[in-house]
PDB file of C-alpha atoms in Angstrom:
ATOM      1  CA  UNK C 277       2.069 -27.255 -30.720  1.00 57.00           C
ATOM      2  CA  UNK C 278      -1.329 -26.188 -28.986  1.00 63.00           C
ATOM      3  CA  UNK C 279       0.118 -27.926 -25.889  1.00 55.00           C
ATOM      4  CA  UNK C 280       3.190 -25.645 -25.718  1.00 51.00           C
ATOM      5  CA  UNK C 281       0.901 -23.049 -26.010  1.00 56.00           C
ATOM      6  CA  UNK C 282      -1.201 -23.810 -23.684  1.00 54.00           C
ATOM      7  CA  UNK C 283       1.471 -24.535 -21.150  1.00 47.00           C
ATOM      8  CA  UNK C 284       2.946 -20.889 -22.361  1.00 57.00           C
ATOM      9  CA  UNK C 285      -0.337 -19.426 -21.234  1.00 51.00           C
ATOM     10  CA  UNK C 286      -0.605 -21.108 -18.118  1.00 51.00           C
ATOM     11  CA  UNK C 287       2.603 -20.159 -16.824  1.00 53.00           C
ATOM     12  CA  UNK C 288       1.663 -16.293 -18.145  1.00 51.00           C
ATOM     13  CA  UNK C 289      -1.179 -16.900 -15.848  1.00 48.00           C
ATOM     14  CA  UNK C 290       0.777 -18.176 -12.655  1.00 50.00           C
ATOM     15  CA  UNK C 291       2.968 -15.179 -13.119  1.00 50.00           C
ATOM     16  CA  UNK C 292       0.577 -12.400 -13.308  1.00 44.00           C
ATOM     17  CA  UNK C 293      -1.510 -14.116 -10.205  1.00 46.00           C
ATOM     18  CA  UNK C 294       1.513 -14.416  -8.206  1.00 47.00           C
ATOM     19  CA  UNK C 295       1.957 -10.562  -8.911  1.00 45.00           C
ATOM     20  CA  UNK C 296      -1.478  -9.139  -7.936  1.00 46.00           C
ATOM     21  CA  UNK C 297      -1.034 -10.850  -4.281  1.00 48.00           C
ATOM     22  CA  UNK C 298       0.180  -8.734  -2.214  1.00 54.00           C
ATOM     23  CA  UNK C 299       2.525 -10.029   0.787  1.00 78.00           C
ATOM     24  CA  UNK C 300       3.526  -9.110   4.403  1.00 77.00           C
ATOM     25  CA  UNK C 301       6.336  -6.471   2.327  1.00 78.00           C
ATOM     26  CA  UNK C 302       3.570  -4.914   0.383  1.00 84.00           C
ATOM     27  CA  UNK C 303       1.186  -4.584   3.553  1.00 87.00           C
ATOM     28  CA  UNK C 304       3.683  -2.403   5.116  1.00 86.00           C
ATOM     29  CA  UNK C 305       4.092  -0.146   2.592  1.00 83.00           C
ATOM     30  CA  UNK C 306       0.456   0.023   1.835  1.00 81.00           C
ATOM     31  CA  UNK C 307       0.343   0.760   5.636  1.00 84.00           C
ATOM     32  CA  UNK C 308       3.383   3.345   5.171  1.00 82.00           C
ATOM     33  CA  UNK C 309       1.479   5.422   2.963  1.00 76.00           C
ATOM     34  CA  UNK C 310       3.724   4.350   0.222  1.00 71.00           C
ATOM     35  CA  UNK C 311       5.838   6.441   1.994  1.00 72.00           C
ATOM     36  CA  UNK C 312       9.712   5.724   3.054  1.00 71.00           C
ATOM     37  CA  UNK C 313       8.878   6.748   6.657  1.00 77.00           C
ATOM     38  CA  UNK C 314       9.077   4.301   9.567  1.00 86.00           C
ATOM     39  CA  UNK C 315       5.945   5.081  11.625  1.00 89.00           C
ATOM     40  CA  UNK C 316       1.980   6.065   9.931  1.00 91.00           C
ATOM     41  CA  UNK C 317      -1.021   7.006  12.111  1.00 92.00           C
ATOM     42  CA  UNK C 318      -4.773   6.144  11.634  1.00 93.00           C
ATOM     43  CA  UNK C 319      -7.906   7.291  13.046  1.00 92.00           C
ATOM     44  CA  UNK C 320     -11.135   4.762  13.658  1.00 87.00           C
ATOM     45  CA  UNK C 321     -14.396   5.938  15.049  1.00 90.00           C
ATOM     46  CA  UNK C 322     -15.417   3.770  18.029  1.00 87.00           C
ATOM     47  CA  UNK C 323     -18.824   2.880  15.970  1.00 88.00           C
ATOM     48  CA  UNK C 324     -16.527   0.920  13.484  1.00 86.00           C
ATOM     49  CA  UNK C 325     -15.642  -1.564  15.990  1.00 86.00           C
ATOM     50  CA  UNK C 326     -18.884  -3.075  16.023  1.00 83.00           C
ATOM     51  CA  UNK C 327     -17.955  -5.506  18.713  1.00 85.00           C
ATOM     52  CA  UNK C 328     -18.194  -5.779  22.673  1.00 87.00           C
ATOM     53  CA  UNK C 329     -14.684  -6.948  24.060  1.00 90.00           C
ATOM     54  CA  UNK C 330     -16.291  -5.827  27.771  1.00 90.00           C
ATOM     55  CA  UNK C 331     -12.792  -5.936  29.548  1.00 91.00           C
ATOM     56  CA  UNK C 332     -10.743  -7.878  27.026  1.00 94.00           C
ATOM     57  CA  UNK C 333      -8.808  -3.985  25.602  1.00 94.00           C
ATOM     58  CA  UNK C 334      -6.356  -6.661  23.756  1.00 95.00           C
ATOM     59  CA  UNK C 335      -8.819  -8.394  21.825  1.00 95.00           C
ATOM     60  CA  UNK C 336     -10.591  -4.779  20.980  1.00 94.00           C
ATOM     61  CA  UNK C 337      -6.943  -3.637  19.727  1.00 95.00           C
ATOM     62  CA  UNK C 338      -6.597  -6.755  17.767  1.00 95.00           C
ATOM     63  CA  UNK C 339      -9.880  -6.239  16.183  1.00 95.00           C
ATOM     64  CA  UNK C 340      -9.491  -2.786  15.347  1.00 95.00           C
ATOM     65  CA  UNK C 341      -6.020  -3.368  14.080  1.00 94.00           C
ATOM     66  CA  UNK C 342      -7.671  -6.171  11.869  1.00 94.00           C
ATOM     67  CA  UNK C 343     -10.515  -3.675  10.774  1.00 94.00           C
ATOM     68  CA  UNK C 344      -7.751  -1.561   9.553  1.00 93.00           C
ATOM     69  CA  UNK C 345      -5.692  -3.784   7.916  1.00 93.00           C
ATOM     70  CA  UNK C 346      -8.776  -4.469   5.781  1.00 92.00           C
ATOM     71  CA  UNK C 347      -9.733  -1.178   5.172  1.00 90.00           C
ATOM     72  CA  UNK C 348      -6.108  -0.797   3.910  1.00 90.00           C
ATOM     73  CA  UNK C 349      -6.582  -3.545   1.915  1.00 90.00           C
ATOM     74  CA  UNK C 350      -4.165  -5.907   3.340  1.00 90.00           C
ATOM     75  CA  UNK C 351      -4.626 -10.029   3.776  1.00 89.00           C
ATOM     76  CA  UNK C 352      -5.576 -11.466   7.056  1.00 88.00           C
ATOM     77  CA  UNK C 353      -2.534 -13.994   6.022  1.00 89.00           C
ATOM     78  CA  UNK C 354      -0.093 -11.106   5.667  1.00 90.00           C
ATOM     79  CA  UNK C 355      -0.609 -10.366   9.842  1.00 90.00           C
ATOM     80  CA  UNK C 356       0.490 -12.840  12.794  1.00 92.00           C
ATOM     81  CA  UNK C 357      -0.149 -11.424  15.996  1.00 92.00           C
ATOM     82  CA  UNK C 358       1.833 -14.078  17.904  1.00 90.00           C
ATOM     83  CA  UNK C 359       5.102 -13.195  15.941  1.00 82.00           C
ATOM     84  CA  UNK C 360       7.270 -10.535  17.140  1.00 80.00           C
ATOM     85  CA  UNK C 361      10.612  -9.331  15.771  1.00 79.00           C
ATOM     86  CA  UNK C 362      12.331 -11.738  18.404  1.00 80.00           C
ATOM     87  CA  UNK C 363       9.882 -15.017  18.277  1.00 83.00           C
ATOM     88  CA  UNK C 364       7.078 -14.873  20.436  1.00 87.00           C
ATOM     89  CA  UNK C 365       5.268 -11.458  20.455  1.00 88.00           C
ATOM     90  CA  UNK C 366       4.713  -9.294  23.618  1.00 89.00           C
ATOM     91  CA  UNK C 367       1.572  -7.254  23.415  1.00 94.00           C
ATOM     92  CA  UNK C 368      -0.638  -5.700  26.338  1.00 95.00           C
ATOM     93  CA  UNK C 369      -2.861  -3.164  27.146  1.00 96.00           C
ATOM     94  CA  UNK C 370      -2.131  -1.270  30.664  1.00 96.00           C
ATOM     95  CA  UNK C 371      -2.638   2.619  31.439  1.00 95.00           C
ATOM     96  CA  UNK C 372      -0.276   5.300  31.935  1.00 95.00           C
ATOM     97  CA  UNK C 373      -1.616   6.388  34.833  1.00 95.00           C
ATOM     98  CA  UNK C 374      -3.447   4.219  37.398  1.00 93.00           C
ATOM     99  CA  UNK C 375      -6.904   4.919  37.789  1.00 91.00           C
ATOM    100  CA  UNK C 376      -7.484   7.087  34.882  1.00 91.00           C
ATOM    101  CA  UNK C 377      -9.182   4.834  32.309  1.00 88.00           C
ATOM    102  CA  UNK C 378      -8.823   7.451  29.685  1.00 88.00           C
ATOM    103  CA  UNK C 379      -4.911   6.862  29.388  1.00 94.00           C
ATOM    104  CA  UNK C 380      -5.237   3.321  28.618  1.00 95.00           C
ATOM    105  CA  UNK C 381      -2.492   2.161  25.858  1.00 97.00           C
ATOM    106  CA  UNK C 382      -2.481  -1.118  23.925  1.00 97.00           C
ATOM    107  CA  UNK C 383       0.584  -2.503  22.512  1.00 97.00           C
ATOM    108  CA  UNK C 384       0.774  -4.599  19.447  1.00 96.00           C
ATOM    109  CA  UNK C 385       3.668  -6.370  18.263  1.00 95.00           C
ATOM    110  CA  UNK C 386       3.028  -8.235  15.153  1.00 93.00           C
ATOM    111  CA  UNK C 387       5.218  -9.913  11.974  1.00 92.00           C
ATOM    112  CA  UNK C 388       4.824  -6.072  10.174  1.00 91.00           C
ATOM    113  CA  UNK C 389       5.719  -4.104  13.095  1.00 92.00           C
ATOM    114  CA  UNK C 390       4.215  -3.047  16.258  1.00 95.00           C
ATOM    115  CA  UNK C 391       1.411  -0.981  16.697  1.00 95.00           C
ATOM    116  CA  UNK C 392       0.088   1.455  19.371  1.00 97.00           C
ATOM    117  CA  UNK C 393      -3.114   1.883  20.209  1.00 97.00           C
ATOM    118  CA  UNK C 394      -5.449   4.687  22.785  1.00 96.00           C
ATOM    119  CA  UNK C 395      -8.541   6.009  22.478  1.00 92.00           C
ATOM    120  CA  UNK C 396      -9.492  10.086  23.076  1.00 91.00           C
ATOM    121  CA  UNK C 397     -12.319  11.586  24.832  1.00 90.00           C
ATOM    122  CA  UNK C 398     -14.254  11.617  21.812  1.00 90.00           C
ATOM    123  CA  UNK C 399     -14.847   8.156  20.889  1.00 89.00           C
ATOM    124  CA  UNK C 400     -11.704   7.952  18.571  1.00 93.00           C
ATOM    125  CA  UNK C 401      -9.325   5.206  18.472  1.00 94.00           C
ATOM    126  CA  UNK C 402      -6.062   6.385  17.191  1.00 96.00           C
ATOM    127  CA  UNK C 403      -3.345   4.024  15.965  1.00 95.00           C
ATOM    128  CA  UNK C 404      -0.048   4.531  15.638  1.00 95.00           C
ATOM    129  CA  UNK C 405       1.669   1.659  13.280  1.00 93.00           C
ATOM    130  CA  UNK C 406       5.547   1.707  13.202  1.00 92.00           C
ATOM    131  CA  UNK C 407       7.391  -0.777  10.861  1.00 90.00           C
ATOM    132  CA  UNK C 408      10.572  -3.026  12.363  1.00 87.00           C
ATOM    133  CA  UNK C 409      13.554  -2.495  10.890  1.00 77.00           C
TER     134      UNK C 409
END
């Protein structure tokens, strides 16, 4: 009898920890807002990304998209950067208009949905996160 309850309890366990973890799903609607909508902005201060890329503005975005993901509290696992809607993910950074370093864009196409990514005249990076379909 104390075995059946203890394998009662253990599955009781295994079902409530398979609740609290939150997946890809509940990333984007943490990202969402909790919200219905299909696109969310953020704001970062440039001082949060505590990192030199130099030159490398994809690796910056990455970062910064990973700073955010944990400040939304969502799971390095529930993010791949190399997957796109269609396979293999596309993502660069290139400006808007050539030699004006201040329209710089970065786009991010990950497993959640793609993100876009510029930075003001005030040190601010501002990301724009919109969900695939």
């Amino acid at each position: 009898m104390n075995v059946v309850k203890s394998l009662i309890a253990l599955a009781f366990l295994v079902f409530l920890s398979q609740g609290v973890q939150a997946g890809p799903k509940d990333c984007v609607t943490t990202l969402m807002g909790n919200d219905t909508g299909d696109t969310y902005n953020f704001n970062f201060h440039s001082d949060d990304v505590d990192r030199d890329f130099g030159r490398d503005f994809l690796a910056e975005a990455i970062y910064t998209i990973r700073l955010l993901l944990d400040r939304e509290g969502c799971s390095p696992k529930d993010v791949n950067f190399g997957e796109g809607p269609h396979g293999r993910s596309h993502s660069r950074c290139s400006k808007v208009v050539r030699n004006q370093e201040h329209t710089r864009v970065c786009y991010v196409e990950t497993n959640l949905g793609y993100f876009f990514l510029t930075k003001d005249l005030l040190d601010n990076i501002n990301i724009n996160f919109s969900r695939w379909d």
